[in-house]
């Protein structure tokens, strides 16, 4: 059987969600997957990395006993972390459960690397699959390996090695100060690795508010993590250790973790009218990329997040089914860097809003009652408003991602700033900081 209603190319969070919906709606669906059904998120991304982070945060909390609740002696041990990742998150990197789930719904799973060889046509090995309605491309992303002298000849790590490691290196250089790099840097540092983060941009988390990156850099330095910003690695050598030339110094470490962004592969897509030399597949709000072609997930470049992939996959599936569906709206894309403190952000940064030509007002707070009670000074809430509504917001703190949730509602629903100012904020929550930031934004203390 090689004729289907729909072919889904890539079964990560974007493709898996859409393929399941299409099958449940009664279409015949061939899902082509070269790796594991589920993609990066459950096996080498979100889920295992958050298990590692949970363990590292527990260590961080235990080390805070001193000064707040007595004394503590903490002996980190990686083995329970590796075991949880291996057995609970990644199911020993076996996708049988996910594959069975799809096939039990009635889906047709085709293992192997698929190439788009014509309109509504995908070739996998010597098998040519055809789709009556169309093709959903959800091929995701892979790590960018920067073109640095010597790097490609060395046994560097990517996120996959970091997540599946059974031991903690004595020292580590993390190349890239974005969300993934920072999360993993803090994990390994808290488990005893001597970590250096090298980031070419002037601040960490360069896509977010600079204040957030500066705060995380301060926290990292306080924890003993070396942070170099505005510095590029120019040369990598490996004998029994890595030697990375960064600026005018050579930094040595047992392990080099490369987390310098993600890239897509659009090879072959010109046969369906998609330009191959672009970074991402442009789509309309209904995730249509070309005649009979939809795209979802990292490959669309609208934010490398599982929730974006799920959201787009759902819209694409409903559109393929011919159902009425509101088009994708990216004004309130939420994102969280799960460091300790967490960095939650939604919508535009101040710089992005200004670059869009918006007249912007900003309100910031860096202290609140709950933070003081909690024993931390490392907090930030920054609100960016334009035309009476929030267009972006950032919350850094022990529950930054959760605080951001309230702000995401405000950005998404265009809740007037005056309405936000008139409501009550429970005392003494972390999210009460929103009220202080609003006071500063409106420059008034009157509700
Ligand atoms: C360490 C790490 C931590 C992360 N943490 C989070 C987080 O906390 N929250 C969050 O929202 N996101 C997180 N992400 C991002 C998230 O994993 C991705 O955004 C998400 O997996 C994207 O889903 P996708 O369907 O677009 O692609 P992917 O998950 O990349 O899946 C694409 C699938 O397509 C397959 N494929 C590709 N090409 C072909 C082909 N030609 N033929 C057949 N199969 C093909 C691949 O094998 C893969 O299985 C993290 C990522 C990493 C690396």
Coordinates of C-alpha atoms and ligand atoms in Angstrom, one line a residue:
X1 CA 0.0 0.0 0.0
X2 CA 1.6 3.2 -1.1
X3 CA -1.3 5.5 -1.7
X4 CA -2.5 7.6 1.3
X5 CA -4.6 10.7 2.0
X6 CA -1.7 12.4 3.8
X7 CA 2.0 11.8 4.2
X8 CA 3.6 13.2 7.4
X9 CA 7.4 13.6 7.0
X10 CA 8.9 13.6 10.5
X11 CA 7.2 12.4 13.7
X12 CA 8.4 14.9 16.3
X13 CA 6.0 16.9 18.4
X14 CA 4.7 18.7 15.2
X15 CA 4.2 15.7 13.0
X16 CA 3.1 13.2 15.7
X17 CA 0.3 15.4 16.9
X18 CA -1.0 16.2 13.4
X19 CA -0.7 12.6 12.2
X20 CA -2.7 11.3 15.2
X21 CA -5.5 13.8 14.6
X22 CA -5.7 13.0 10.9
X23 CA -5.9 9.3 11.5
X24 CA -8.5 9.8 14.2
X25 CA -10.5 11.9 11.8
X26 CA -10.6 8.9 9.4
X27 CA -7.9 9.7 6.9
X28 CA -5.3 7.2 5.8
X29 CA -1.9 8.6 6.9
X30 CA 1.6 7.4 6.2
X31 CA 4.1 8.8 8.8
X32 CA 7.7 8.7 7.7
X33 CA 10.3 8.7 10.5
X34 CA 14.1 8.3 10.2
X35 CA 14.7 8.2 13.9
X36 CA 12.4 7.8 16.9
X37 CA 8.7 8.5 16.9
X38 CA 8.4 11.5 19.1
X39 CA 11.4 13.4 17.8
X40 CA 13.9 15.4 19.9
X41 CA 11.7 16.4 22.8
X42 CA 11.0 13.1 24.7
X43 CA 14.4 11.4 24.0
X44 CA 17.1 14.2 23.9
X45 CA 15.3 17.4 24.6
X46 CA 12.6 18.8 26.8
X47 CA 11.7 15.8 29.0
X48 CA 15.1 14.4 29.9
X49 CA 16.8 17.8 30.2
X50 CA 14.0 18.9 32.6
X51 CA 14.6 15.7 34.6
X52 CA 18.3 16.6 34.8
X53 CA 17.3 20.2 35.8
X54 CA 15.0 19.0 38.5
X55 CA 17.8 17.0 40.0
X56 CA 20.2 20.0 39.8
X57 CA 17.6 22.3 41.3
X58 CA 17.2 19.9 44.3
X59 CA 21.0 20.2 44.8
X60 CA 20.7 24.0 44.6
X61 CA 18.0 24.0 47.2
X62 CA 19.9 21.7 49.5
X63 CA 22.9 24.0 49.4
X64 CA 20.6 26.8 50.5
X65 CA 19.7 25.1 53.8
X66 CA 22.7 26.8 55.3
X67 CA 21.6 30.3 56.4
X68 CA 17.9 29.5 56.2
X69 CA 17.4 26.2 58.0
X70 CA 20.5 24.8 59.5
X71 CA 23.3 23.1 57.7
X72 CA 23.4 20.5 55.0
X73 CA 26.0 18.2 53.4
X74 CA 25.2 17.4 49.8
X75 CA 26.9 14.6 47.9
X76 CA 25.8 14.7 44.3
X77 CA 25.4 11.4 42.5
X78 CA 24.6 11.3 38.8
X79 CA 23.5 7.7 38.7
X80 CA 19.8 8.3 39.7
X81 CA 19.6 11.1 37.2
X82 CA 21.0 8.9 34.4
X83 CA 18.7 6.1 35.4
X84 CA 15.6 8.4 35.4
X85 CA 16.5 9.8 32.0
X86 CA 17.3 6.4 30.5
X87 CA 14.3 4.5 32.0
X88 CA 11.6 7.0 32.6
X89 CA 12.1 9.8 30.0
X90 CA 13.6 8.0 27.1
X91 CA 12.4 4.4 27.6
X92 CA 16.0 3.3 26.8
X93 CA 15.7 5.4 23.5
X94 CA 13.1 3.0 22.3
X95 CA 10.0 4.4 20.6
X96 CA 7.9 1.2 20.6
X97 CA 5.2 2.8 22.8
X98 CA 4.8 5.9 20.6
X99 CA 4.9 3.8 17.4
X100 CA 2.3 1.4 18.7
X101 CA 0.1 4.3 19.8
X102 CA 0.1 5.7 16.3
X103 CA -0.4 2.3 14.6
X104 CA -3.2 1.3 17.0
X105 CA -5.1 4.4 15.9
X106 CA -4.8 3.1 12.3
X107 CA -1.7 5.1 11.2
X108 CA 0.9 3.6 8.8
X109 CA 4.4 4.1 10.1
X110 CA 7.2 4.0 7.5
X111 CA 10.7 3.8 9.0
X112 CA 13.5 5.4 7.1
X113 CA 14.7 8.7 5.7
X114 CA 12.1 10.2 3.4
X115 CA 12.8 12.5 0.4
X116 CA 10.2 14.6 -1.3
X117 CA 10.5 13.5 -4.9
X118 CA 7.5 15.2 -6.4
X119 CA 4.2 17.0 -5.7
X120 CA 2.5 14.8 -3.1
X121 CA 5.2 12.2 -3.3
X122 CA 7.8 11.0 -0.8
X123 CA 10.4 8.3 -1.5
X124 CA 11.7 6.1 1.3
X125 CA 14.4 3.7 0.1
X126 CA 12.9 2.0 -2.9
X127 CA 9.3 2.7 -1.8
X128 CA 7.4 5.6 -3.4
X129 CA 4.5 7.0 -1.3
X130 CA 1.8 9.1 -2.8
X131 CA -0.6 11.4 -1.0
X132 CA -4.0 12.4 -2.4
X133 CA -4.5 15.5 -0.1
X134 CA -1.0 16.5 0.6
X135 CA 2.1 16.4 2.6
X136 CA 3.0 17.7 6.0
X137 CA 6.6 18.5 6.5
X138 CA 7.7 18.4 10.1
X139 CA 11.3 17.4 9.9
X140 CA 12.4 19.5 12.9
X141 CA 15.9 20.7 13.5
X142 CA 19.4 19.5 14.3
X143 CA 22.3 21.2 16.1
X144 CA 24.3 23.9 14.4
X145 CA 28.0 22.9 14.4
X146 CA 29.8 26.2 13.9
X147 CA 32.6 26.4 11.3
X148 CA 35.5 26.7 13.9
X149 CA 39.0 25.6 13.0
X150 CA 39.5 22.0 14.1
X151 CA 36.0 21.5 15.7
X152 CA 34.7 18.9 13.3
X153 CA 37.7 16.6 13.9
X154 CA 37.0 16.4 17.7
X155 CA 34.7 14.3 19.8
X156 CA 32.6 17.2 20.9
X157 CA 29.2 16.6 22.5
X158 CA 25.8 17.8 21.3
X159 CA 22.6 17.9 23.4
X160 CA 22.2 14.2 22.7
X161 CA 25.5 13.2 24.3
X162 CA 24.8 15.5 27.3
X163 CA 21.4 14.0 27.9
X164 CA 22.5 10.4 27.6
X165 CA 25.7 10.6 29.6
X166 CA 26.2 8.1 32.4
X167 CA 28.8 10.3 34.1
X168 CA 29.6 14.0 34.8
X169 CA 32.8 15.3 33.2
X170 CA 35.3 16.8 35.5
X171 CA 35.2 20.0 33.4
X172 CA 33.2 21.3 30.5
X173 CA 33.2 24.1 28.0
X174 CA 29.7 25.0 26.8
X175 CA 29.8 26.7 23.4
X176 CA 26.6 28.8 23.3
X177 CA 24.8 30.8 25.9
X178 CA 21.2 30.3 24.7
X179 CA 18.5 28.4 26.6
X180 CA 19.7 24.9 26.0
X181 CA 23.4 25.7 26.8
X182 CA 22.6 27.5 30.0
X183 CA 20.2 24.8 31.3
X184 CA 22.8 22.1 30.7
X185 CA 25.7 24.3 32.0
X186 CA 24.0 24.8 35.3
X187 CA 23.1 21.1 35.6
X188 CA 26.6 19.9 35.1
X189 CA 28.1 22.6 37.3
X190 CA 25.8 21.7 40.2
X191 CA 26.9 18.1 39.8
X192 CA 30.5 19.1 40.2
X193 CA 31.8 19.9 36.7
X194 CA 34.0 23.0 36.3
X195 CA 32.0 24.8 33.6
X196 CA 32.9 27.6 31.2
X197 CA 30.2 29.1 29.0
X198 CA 31.4 30.9 25.8
X199 CA 28.8 33.2 24.1
X200 CA 29.7 35.3 21.1
X201 CA 26.8 37.8 21.7
X202 CA 27.2 40.6 24.2
X203 CA 24.9 38.9 26.7
X204 CA 23.6 35.5 27.5
X205 CA 20.1 34.6 26.2
X206 CA 20.6 37.0 23.4
X207 CA 17.1 36.7 22.1
X208 CA 15.7 37.8 25.4
X209 CA 15.8 41.0 27.4
X210 CA 19.5 41.9 28.1
X211 CA 18.6 42.4 31.8
X212 CA 17.6 38.7 32.0
X213 CA 20.9 37.5 30.4
X214 CA 22.9 39.8 32.8
X215 CA 21.0 38.4 35.8
X216 CA 21.7 34.8 34.8
X217 CA 25.3 35.6 34.1
X218 CA 25.6 37.1 37.7
X219 CA 23.9 34.0 39.2
X220 CA 26.2 31.7 37.2
X221 CA 29.3 33.5 38.3
X222 CA 28.1 33.4 41.9
X223 CA 27.7 29.6 41.5
X224 CA 31.3 29.3 40.2
X225 CA 30.4 29.0 36.5
X226 CA 32.7 30.9 34.3
X227 CA 30.8 33.1 31.8
X228 CA 32.5 34.7 28.8
X229 CA 30.2 36.9 26.7
X230 CA 31.2 38.8 23.5
X231 CA 33.8 36.2 22.9
X232 CA 34.0 33.8 20.0
X233 CA 35.8 30.5 19.9
X234 CA 38.2 30.5 17.0
X235 CA 40.1 27.2 17.3
X236 CA 39.4 23.8 18.8
X237 CA 42.0 21.0 19.4
X238 CA 41.7 17.7 21.1
X239 CA 44.3 15.3 22.4
X240 CA 43.3 13.8 25.7
X241 CA 41.5 17.1 26.6
X242 CA 39.8 19.9 24.6
X243 CA 41.7 23.1 24.1
X244 CA 39.5 25.9 22.9
X245 CA 40.9 29.2 21.8
X246 CA 38.5 32.0 22.8
X247 CA 39.6 35.5 22.3
X248 CA 43.2 35.6 23.4
X249 CA 43.1 32.7 25.8
X250 CA 43.1 28.9 25.5
X251 CA 40.6 27.2 27.7
X252 CA 41.0 23.5 28.5
X253 CA 38.3 21.0 29.5
X254 CA 37.5 17.3 29.5
X255 CA 34.3 17.9 27.4
X256 CA 33.1 20.4 24.9
X257 CA 29.4 20.8 24.5
X258 CA 28.3 22.5 21.3
X259 CA 24.9 24.1 21.7
X260 CA 25.1 27.0 19.2
X261 CA 21.6 26.9 17.8
X262 CA 19.6 24.6 15.6
X263 CA 19.3 24.3 11.8
X264 CA 16.9 22.8 9.3
X265 CA 17.4 20.8 6.2
X266 CA 15.2 21.7 3.2
X267 CA 17.1 19.7 0.7
X268 CA 15.0 18.5 -2.2
X269 CA 12.0 20.7 -1.4
X270 CA 12.3 22.7 -4.6
X271 CA 10.3 19.9 -6.4
X272 CA 7.3 21.2 -4.5
X273 CA 8.1 24.9 -5.0
X274 CA 9.9 25.6 -1.7
X275 CA 13.2 27.4 -1.9
X276 CA 15.9 25.1 -0.5
X277 CA 18.4 27.8 0.4
X278 CA 16.4 29.5 3.1
X279 CA 16.7 28.7 6.8
X280 CA 13.1 27.8 7.4
X281 CA 9.9 27.0 5.5
X282 CA 7.7 30.1 5.3
X283 CA 4.0 29.3 5.9
X284 CA 0.7 31.1 5.9
X285 CA -1.3 31.3 9.1
X286 CA -2.9 27.9 8.2
X287 CA 0.5 26.3 7.9
X288 CA 0.3 26.0 4.1
X289 CA 3.8 26.2 2.6
X290 CA 3.0 25.4 -1.1
X291 CA 0.2 23.7 -3.1
X292 CA -0.6 20.5 -1.3
X293 CA 2.2 21.1 1.3
X294 CA 1.9 22.1 4.9
X295 CA 4.7 22.6 7.5
X296 CA 4.8 22.5 11.3
X297 CA 7.4 22.7 14.0
X298 CA 11.0 23.8 14.2
X299 CA 11.2 23.7 10.4
X300 CA 9.0 26.8 10.2
X301 CA 11.3 28.9 12.3
X302 CA 8.6 30.4 14.5
X303 CA 10.3 29.4 17.8
X304 CA 12.0 26.1 18.5
X305 CA 9.5 24.8 21.1
X306 CA 7.4 21.8 21.5
X307 CA 4.3 23.9 22.2
X308 CA 4.8 25.8 19.0
X309 CA 5.1 22.5 17.1
X310 CA 2.0 21.1 18.7
X311 CA 0.1 24.3 18.0
X312 CA 1.1 24.4 14.4
X313 CA 0.5 20.7 13.9
X314 CA -3.0 21.0 15.2
X315 CA -3.8 24.0 12.8
X316 CA -2.2 22.1 9.9
X317 CA -4.3 19.0 10.6
X318 CA -7.5 20.9 10.9
X319 CA -6.8 22.8 7.7
X320 CA -6.0 19.6 5.9
X321 CA -9.3 18.2 7.1
X322 CA -11.0 21.3 5.7
X323 CA -12.2 22.5 9.0
X324 CA -12.6 26.1 10.1
X325 CA -9.6 27.0 12.2
X326 CA -8.2 30.4 13.4
X327 CA -4.8 31.0 11.8
X328 CA -1.6 30.8 13.8
X329 CA -1.0 33.9 16.0
X330 CA 2.6 34.3 17.2
X331 CA 2.1 37.5 19.3
X332 CA 2.2 35.6 22.6
X333 CA 4.7 32.8 22.0
X334 CA 5.7 31.8 25.6
X335 CA 9.2 30.5 26.3
X336 CA 11.0 29.4 29.4
X337 CA 14.7 28.9 30.1
X338 CA 14.6 26.4 33.0
X339 CA 17.7 27.6 34.8
X340 CA 17.5 28.5 38.5
X341 CA 16.2 31.2 38.5
X342 CA 13.9 30.5 35.6
X343 CA 13.5 33.0 32.8
X344 CA 10.0 33.1 31.5
X345 CA 9.2 35.4 28.5
X346 CA 6.4 36.1 26.2
X347 CA 5.8 38.3 23.2
X348 CA 8.3 41.0 22.2
X349 CA 11.3 42.3 24.0
X350 CA 11.7 46.0 24.4
X351 CA 14.2 46.1 21.5
X352 CA 12.0 44.0 19.2
X353 CA 9.0 46.3 20.0
X354 CA 11.0 49.4 19.2
X355 CA 12.4 47.8 16.0
X356 CA 8.8 47.2 15.0
X357 CA 8.3 51.0 15.3
X358 CA 6.0 50.7 18.3
X359 CA 5.8 53.5 20.9
X360 CA 6.8 51.6 24.0
X361 CA 6.6 52.1 27.7
X362 CA 8.5 49.8 30.1
X363 CA 8.0 48.9 33.7
X364 CA 10.6 46.9 35.7
X365 CA 10.8 45.5 39.2
X366 CA 13.8 43.8 40.7
X367 CA 12.6 43.2 44.2
X368 CA 9.4 41.9 45.9
X369 CA 8.3 40.7 49.3
X370 CA 8.2 37.0 48.3
X371 CA 11.7 37.1 46.9
X372 CA 13.0 38.6 50.1
X373 CA 11.1 35.9 52.2
X374 CA 12.4 33.2 49.8
X375 CA 15.9 34.4 50.4
X376 CA 16.8 35.5 46.8
X377 CA 17.6 38.8 45.2
X378 CA 17.9 37.4 41.8
X379 CA 14.5 38.4 40.3
X380 CA 13.3 40.6 37.5
X381 CA 9.9 41.4 36.0
X382 CA 9.9 43.6 32.9
X383 CA 6.8 44.6 31.1
X384 CA 6.7 46.1 27.6
X385 CA 3.5 48.0 26.8
X386 CA 2.3 49.8 23.7
X387 CA -1.0 51.4 23.0
X388 CA -2.4 50.5 26.4
X389 CA -1.7 46.7 26.3
X390 CA 1.3 44.5 27.0
X391 CA 3.2 43.4 23.9
X392 CA 5.9 41.5 25.8
X393 CA 7.0 40.5 29.3
X394 CA 9.8 38.8 31.1
X395 CA 9.8 37.2 34.5
X396 CA 13.0 35.9 36.1
X397 CA 12.8 34.2 39.5
X398 CA 12.3 31.0 41.3
X399 CA 9.0 30.5 39.4
X400 CA 9.7 32.7 36.4
X401 CA 8.0 30.4 34.0
X402 CA 4.8 30.2 36.1
X403 CA 4.7 34.0 36.7
X404 CA 5.1 34.4 32.9
X405 CA 1.8 32.4 32.5
X406 CA -0.3 35.3 33.8
X407 CA 1.6 37.7 31.5
X408 CA 1.1 35.4 28.5
X409 CA -2.7 35.6 29.1
X410 CA -2.4 39.4 29.2
X411 CA -0.4 39.6 26.0
X412 CA -2.5 37.0 24.1
X413 CA -5.9 38.5 25.2
X414 CA -4.7 42.1 24.9
X415 CA -5.9 42.8 28.4
X416 CA -5.7 46.6 28.9
X417 CA -2.8 47.6 31.2
X418 CA -5.4 49.6 33.3
X419 CA -7.4 46.4 33.8
X420 CA -4.2 44.6 35.0
X421 CA -3.5 47.5 37.3
X422 CA -7.0 47.4 38.8
X423 CA -6.9 43.8 39.9
X424 CA -5.5 42.2 43.1
X425 CA -2.4 40.2 43.3
X426 CA -2.2 37.7 46.2
X427 CA 0.3 38.7 48.9
X428 CA 3.1 37.5 49.0
X429 CA 3.3 35.6 45.7
X430 CA 6.1 35.8 43.2
X431 CA 3.6 37.0 40.6
X432 CA 2.7 40.0 42.8
X433 CA 5.8 41.5 41.3
X434 CA 3.7 42.1 38.2
X435 CA 1.8 44.8 40.2
X436 CA 5.0 46.5 41.2
X437 CA 6.2 46.5 37.5
X438 CA 2.8 47.9 36.4
X439 CA 3.1 50.7 39.0
X440 CA 6.5 51.6 37.5
X441 CA 5.2 51.2 33.9
X442 CA 2.3 53.6 34.6
X443 CA 4.4 55.7 36.9
X444 CA 1.6 55.9 39.4
X445 CA 0.7 54.1 42.6
X446 CA -3.1 54.5 42.3
X447 CA -5.1 51.4 41.1
Ligands
LIG1 C1 18.1 19.9 25.0 C2 16.8 20.5 24.5 C3 15.9 20.9 25.4 C4 14.6 21.4 24.9 N1 13.7 21.8 25.9 C5 12.6 22.3 25.5 C6 11.6 22.7 26.4 O1 11.8 22.6 27.6 N2 10.4 23.1 26.0 C7 10.1 23.2 24.6 O2 9.0 23.6 24.3 N3 11.0 22.8 23.7 C8 12.2 22.4 24.1 N4 13.1 22.0 23.2 C9 12.8 22.1 21.7 C10 11.9 20.9 21.2 O3 12.5 19.7 21.5 C11 11.7 21.1 19.7 O4 11.1 22.4 19.5 C12 10.7 20.1 19.2 O5 11.2 18.8 19.4 C13 10.4 20.4 17.7 O6 9.5 19.4 17.2 P1 9.5 19.1 15.7 O7 8.4 18.2 15.5 O8 9.5 20.4 14.9 O9 10.9 18.4 15.4 P2 11.8 17.3 16.0 O10 11.5 17.0 17.4 O11 13.2 17.7 15.7 O12 11.4 16.0 15.2 C14 11.6 15.9 13.8 C15 11.6 14.4 13.4 O13 11.7 14.3 12.0 C16 12.5 13.3 11.7 N5 13.0 13.6 10.3 C17 13.7 14.6 9.9 N6 14.0 14.6 8.6 C18 13.4 13.4 8.2 C19 13.3 12.8 6.9 N7 13.8 13.4 5.8 N8 12.7 11.6 6.8 C20 12.1 11.0 7.9 N9 12.2 11.6 9.2 C21 12.8 12.8 9.3 C22 13.6 13.3 12.8 O14 14.2 12.0 12.9 C23 12.8 13.7 14.0 O15 12.3 12.5 14.7 C24 14.4 21.5 23.6 C25 15.3 21.0 22.6 C26 16.5 20.5 23.1 C27 17.5 20.0 22.1

